mmCIF file of N, CA and C in Angstrom:
data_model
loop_
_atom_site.group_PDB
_atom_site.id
_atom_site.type_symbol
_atom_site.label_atom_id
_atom_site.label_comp_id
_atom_site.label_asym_id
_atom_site.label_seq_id
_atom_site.Cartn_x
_atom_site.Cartn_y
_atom_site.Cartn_z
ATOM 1 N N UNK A 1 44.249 -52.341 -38.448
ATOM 2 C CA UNK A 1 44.856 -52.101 -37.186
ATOM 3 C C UNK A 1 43.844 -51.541 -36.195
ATOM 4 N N UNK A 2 43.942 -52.116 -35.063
ATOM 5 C CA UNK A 2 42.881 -51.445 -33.839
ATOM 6 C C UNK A 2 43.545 -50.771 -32.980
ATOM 7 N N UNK A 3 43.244 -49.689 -33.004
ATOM 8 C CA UNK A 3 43.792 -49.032 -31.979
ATOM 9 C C UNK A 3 42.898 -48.536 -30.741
ATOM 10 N N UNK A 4 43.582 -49.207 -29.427
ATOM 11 C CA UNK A 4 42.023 -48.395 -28.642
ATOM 12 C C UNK A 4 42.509 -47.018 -28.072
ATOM 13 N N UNK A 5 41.583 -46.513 -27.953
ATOM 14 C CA UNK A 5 41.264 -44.771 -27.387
ATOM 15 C C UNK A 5 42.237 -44.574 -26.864
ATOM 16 N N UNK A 6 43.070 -43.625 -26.489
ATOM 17 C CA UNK A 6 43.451 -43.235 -25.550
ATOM 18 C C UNK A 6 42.941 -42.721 -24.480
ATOM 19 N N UNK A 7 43.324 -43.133 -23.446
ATOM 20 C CA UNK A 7 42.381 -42.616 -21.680
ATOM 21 C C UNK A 7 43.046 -41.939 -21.430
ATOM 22 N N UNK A 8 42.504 -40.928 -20.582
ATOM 23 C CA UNK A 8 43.342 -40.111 -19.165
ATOM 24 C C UNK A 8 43.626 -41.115 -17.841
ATOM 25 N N UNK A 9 44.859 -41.348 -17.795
ATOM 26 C CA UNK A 9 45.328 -42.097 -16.947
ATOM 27 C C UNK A 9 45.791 -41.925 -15.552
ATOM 28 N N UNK A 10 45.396 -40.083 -15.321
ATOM 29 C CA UNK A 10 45.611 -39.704 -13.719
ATOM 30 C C UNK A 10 44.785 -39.788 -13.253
ATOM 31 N N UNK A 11 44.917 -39.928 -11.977
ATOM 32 C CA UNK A 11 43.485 -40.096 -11.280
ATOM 33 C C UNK A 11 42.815 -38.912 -10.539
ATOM 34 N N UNK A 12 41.814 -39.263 -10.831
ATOM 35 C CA UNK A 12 40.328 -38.132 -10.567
ATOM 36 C C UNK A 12 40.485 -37.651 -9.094
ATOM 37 N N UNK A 13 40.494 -36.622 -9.108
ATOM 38 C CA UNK A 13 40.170 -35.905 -7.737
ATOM 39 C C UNK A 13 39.189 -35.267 -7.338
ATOM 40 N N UNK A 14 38.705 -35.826 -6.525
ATOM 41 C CA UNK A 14 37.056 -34.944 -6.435
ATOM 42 C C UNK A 14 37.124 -33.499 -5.652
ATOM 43 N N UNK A 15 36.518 -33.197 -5.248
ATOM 44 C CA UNK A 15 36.272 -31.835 -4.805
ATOM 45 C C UNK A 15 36.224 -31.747 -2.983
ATOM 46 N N UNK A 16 35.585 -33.016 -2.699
ATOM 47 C CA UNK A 16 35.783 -33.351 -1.207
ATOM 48 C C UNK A 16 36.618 -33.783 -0.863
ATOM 49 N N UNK A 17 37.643 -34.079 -1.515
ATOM 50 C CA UNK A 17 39.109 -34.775 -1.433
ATOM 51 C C UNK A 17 40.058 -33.533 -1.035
ATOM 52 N N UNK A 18 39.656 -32.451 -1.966
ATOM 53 C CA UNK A 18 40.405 -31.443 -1.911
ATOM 54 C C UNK A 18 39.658 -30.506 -0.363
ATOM 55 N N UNK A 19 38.576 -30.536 -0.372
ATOM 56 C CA UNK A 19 37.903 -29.514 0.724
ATOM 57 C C UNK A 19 38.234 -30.586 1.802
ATOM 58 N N UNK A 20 38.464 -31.914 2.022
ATOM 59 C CA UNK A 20 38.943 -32.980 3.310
ATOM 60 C C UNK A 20 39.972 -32.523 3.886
ATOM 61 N N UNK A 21 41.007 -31.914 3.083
ATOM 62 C CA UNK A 21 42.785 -32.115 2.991
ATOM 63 C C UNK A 21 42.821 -30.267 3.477
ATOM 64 N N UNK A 22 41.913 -29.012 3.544
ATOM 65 C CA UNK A 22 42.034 -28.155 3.766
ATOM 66 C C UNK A 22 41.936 -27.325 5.120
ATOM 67 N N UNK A 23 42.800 -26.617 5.519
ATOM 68 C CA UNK A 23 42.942 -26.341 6.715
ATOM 69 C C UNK A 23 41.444 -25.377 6.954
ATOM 70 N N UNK A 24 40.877 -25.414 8.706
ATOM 71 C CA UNK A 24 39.769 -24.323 8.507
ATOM 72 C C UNK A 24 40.155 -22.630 7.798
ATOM 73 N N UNK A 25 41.367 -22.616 8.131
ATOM 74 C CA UNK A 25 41.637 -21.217 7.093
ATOM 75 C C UNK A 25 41.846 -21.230 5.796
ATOM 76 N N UNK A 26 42.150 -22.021 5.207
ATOM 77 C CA UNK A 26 41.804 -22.331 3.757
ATOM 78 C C UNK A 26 40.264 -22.197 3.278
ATOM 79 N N UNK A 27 39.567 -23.274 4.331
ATOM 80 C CA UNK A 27 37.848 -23.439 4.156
ATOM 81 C C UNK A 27 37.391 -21.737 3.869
ATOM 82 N N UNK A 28 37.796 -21.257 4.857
ATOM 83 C CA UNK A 28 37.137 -19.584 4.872
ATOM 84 C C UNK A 28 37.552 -18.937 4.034
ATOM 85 N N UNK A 29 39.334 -18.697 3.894
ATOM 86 C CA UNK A 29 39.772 -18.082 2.425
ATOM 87 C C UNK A 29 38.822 -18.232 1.291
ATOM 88 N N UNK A 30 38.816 -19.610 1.048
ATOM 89 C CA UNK A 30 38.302 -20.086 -0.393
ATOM 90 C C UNK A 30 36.749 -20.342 -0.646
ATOM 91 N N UNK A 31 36.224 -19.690 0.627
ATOM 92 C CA UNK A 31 35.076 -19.578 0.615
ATOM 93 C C UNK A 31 33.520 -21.074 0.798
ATOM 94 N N UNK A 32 34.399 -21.684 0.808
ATOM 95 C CA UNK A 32 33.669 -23.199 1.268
ATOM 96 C C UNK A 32 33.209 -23.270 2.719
ATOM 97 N N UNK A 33 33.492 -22.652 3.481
ATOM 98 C CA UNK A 33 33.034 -22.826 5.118
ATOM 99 C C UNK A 33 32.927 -21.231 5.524
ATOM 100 N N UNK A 34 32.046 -21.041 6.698
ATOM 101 C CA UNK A 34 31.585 -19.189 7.315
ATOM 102 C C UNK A 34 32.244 -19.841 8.604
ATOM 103 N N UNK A 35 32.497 -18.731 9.217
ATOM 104 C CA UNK A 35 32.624 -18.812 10.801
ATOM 105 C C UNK A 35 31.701 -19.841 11.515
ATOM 106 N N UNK A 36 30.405 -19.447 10.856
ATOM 107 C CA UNK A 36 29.150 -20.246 12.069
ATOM 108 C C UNK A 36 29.675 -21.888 11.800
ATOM 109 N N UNK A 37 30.289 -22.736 10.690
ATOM 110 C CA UNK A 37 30.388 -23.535 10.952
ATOM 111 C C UNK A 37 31.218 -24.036 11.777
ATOM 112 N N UNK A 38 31.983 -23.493 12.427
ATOM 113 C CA UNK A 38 33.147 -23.690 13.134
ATOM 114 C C UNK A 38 32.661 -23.282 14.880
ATOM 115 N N UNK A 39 31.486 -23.322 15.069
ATOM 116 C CA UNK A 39 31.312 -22.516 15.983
ATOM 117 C C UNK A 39 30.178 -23.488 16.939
ATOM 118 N N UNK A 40 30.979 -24.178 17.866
ATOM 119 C CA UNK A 40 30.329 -25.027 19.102
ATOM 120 C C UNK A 40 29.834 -24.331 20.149
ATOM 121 N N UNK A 41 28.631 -24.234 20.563
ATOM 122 C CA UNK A 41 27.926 -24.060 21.522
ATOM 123 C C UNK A 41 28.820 -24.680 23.048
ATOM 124 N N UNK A 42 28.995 -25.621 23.598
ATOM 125 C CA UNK A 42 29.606 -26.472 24.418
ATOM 126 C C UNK A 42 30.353 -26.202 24.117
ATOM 127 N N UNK A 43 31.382 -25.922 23.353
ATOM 128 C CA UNK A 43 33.073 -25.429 23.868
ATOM 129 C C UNK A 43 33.060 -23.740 24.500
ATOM 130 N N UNK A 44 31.893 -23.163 24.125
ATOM 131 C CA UNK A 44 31.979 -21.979 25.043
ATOM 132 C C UNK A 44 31.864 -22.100 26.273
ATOM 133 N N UNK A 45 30.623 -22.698 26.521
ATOM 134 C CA UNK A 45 30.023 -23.610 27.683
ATOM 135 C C UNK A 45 31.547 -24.040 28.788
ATOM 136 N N UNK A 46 32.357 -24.350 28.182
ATOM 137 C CA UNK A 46 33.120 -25.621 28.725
ATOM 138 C C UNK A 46 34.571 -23.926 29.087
ATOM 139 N N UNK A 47 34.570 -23.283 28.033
ATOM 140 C CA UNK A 47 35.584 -21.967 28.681
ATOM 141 C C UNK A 47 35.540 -21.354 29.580
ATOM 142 N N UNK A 48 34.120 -20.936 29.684
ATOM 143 C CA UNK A 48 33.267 -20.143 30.876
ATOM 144 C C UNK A 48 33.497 -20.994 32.609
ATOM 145 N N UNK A 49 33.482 -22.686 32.100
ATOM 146 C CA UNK A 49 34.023 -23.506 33.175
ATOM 147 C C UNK A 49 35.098 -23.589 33.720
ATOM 148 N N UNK A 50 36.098 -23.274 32.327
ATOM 149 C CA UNK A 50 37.419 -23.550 32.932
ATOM 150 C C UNK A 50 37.808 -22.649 33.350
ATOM 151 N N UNK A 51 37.372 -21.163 32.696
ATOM 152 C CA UNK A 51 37.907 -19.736 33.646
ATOM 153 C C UNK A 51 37.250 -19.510 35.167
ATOM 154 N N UNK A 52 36.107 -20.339 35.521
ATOM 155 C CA UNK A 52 35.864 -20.377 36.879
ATOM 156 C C UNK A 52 36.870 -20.960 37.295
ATOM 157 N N UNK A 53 37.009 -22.493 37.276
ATOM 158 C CA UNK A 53 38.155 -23.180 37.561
ATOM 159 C C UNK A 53 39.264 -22.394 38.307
ATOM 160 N N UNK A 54 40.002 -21.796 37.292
ATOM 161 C CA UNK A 54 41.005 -20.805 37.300
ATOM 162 C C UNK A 54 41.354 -19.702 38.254
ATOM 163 N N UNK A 55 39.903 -19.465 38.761
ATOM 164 C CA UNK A 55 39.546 -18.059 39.563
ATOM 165 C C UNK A 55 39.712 -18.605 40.547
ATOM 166 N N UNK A 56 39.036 -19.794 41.050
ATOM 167 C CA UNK A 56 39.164 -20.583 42.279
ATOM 168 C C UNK A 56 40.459 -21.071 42.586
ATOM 169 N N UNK A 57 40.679 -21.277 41.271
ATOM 170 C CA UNK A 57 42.814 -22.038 42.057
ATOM 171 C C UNK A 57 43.255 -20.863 42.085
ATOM 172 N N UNK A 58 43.302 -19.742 41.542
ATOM 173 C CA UNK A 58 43.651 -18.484 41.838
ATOM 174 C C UNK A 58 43.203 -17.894 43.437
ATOM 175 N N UNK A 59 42.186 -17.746 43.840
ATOM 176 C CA UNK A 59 42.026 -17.696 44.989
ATOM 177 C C UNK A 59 42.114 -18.255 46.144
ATOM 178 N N UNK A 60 42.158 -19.613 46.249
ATOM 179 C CA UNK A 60 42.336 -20.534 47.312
ATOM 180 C C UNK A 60 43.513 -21.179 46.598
ATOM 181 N N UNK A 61 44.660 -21.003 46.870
ATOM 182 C CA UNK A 61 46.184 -21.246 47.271
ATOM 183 C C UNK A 61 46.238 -22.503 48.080
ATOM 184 N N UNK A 62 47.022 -23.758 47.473
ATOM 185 C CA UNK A 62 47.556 -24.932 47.986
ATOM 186 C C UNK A 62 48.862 -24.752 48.824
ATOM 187 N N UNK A 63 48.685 -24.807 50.268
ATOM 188 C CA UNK A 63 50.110 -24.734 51.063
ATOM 189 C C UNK A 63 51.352 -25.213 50.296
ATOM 190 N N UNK A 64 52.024 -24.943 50.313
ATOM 191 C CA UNK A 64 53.459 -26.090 50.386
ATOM 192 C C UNK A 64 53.745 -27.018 50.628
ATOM 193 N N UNK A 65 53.270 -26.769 52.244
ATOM 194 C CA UNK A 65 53.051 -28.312 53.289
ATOM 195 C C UNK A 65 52.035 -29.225 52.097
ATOM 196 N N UNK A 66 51.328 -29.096 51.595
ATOM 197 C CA UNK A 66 50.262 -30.062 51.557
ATOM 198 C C UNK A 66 50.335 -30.524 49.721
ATOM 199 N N UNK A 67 51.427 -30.011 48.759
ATOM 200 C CA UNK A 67 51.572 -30.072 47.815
ATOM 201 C C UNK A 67 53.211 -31.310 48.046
ATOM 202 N N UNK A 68 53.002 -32.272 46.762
ATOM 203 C CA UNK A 68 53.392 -33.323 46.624
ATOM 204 C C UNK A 68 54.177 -33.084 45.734
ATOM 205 N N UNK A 69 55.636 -33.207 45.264
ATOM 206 C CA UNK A 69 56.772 -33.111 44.477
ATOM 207 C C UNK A 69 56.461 -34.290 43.511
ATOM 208 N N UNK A 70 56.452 -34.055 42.284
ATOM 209 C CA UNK A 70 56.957 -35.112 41.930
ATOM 210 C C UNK A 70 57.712 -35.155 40.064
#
């Protein structure tokens, strides 16, 4: 009688499968990712822009008259 092997028949999960599927607070919990990786140069860049932005529509006020309903 031949019998063949028995296999493991679930399938393999790798480790990047699992670190793909993890939220950045997981990454840091579990120790796979630091702050610095999460950390863009140009999106500061781009805050610093939009809080000017902000200051200016804050200061110079659109009439009524000249604002469009819609």
């Amino acid at each position: 009688m031949n019998e063949k092997p028995l296999t493991n028949q679930e399938p393999k999960t790798t480790q990047y499968q699992i670190v793909s599927s993890m939220t950045p607070d997981e990454l840091l919990s579990e120790g796979y990712a630091n702050y610095d990786d999460f950390y863009d140069p140009s999106e500061e860049e781009w805050k610093v822009e939009v809080e000017k932005m902000e200051q200016i529509v804050r200061e110079n006020k659109i009439p009524d008259s000249e604002c469009t309903p819609f």
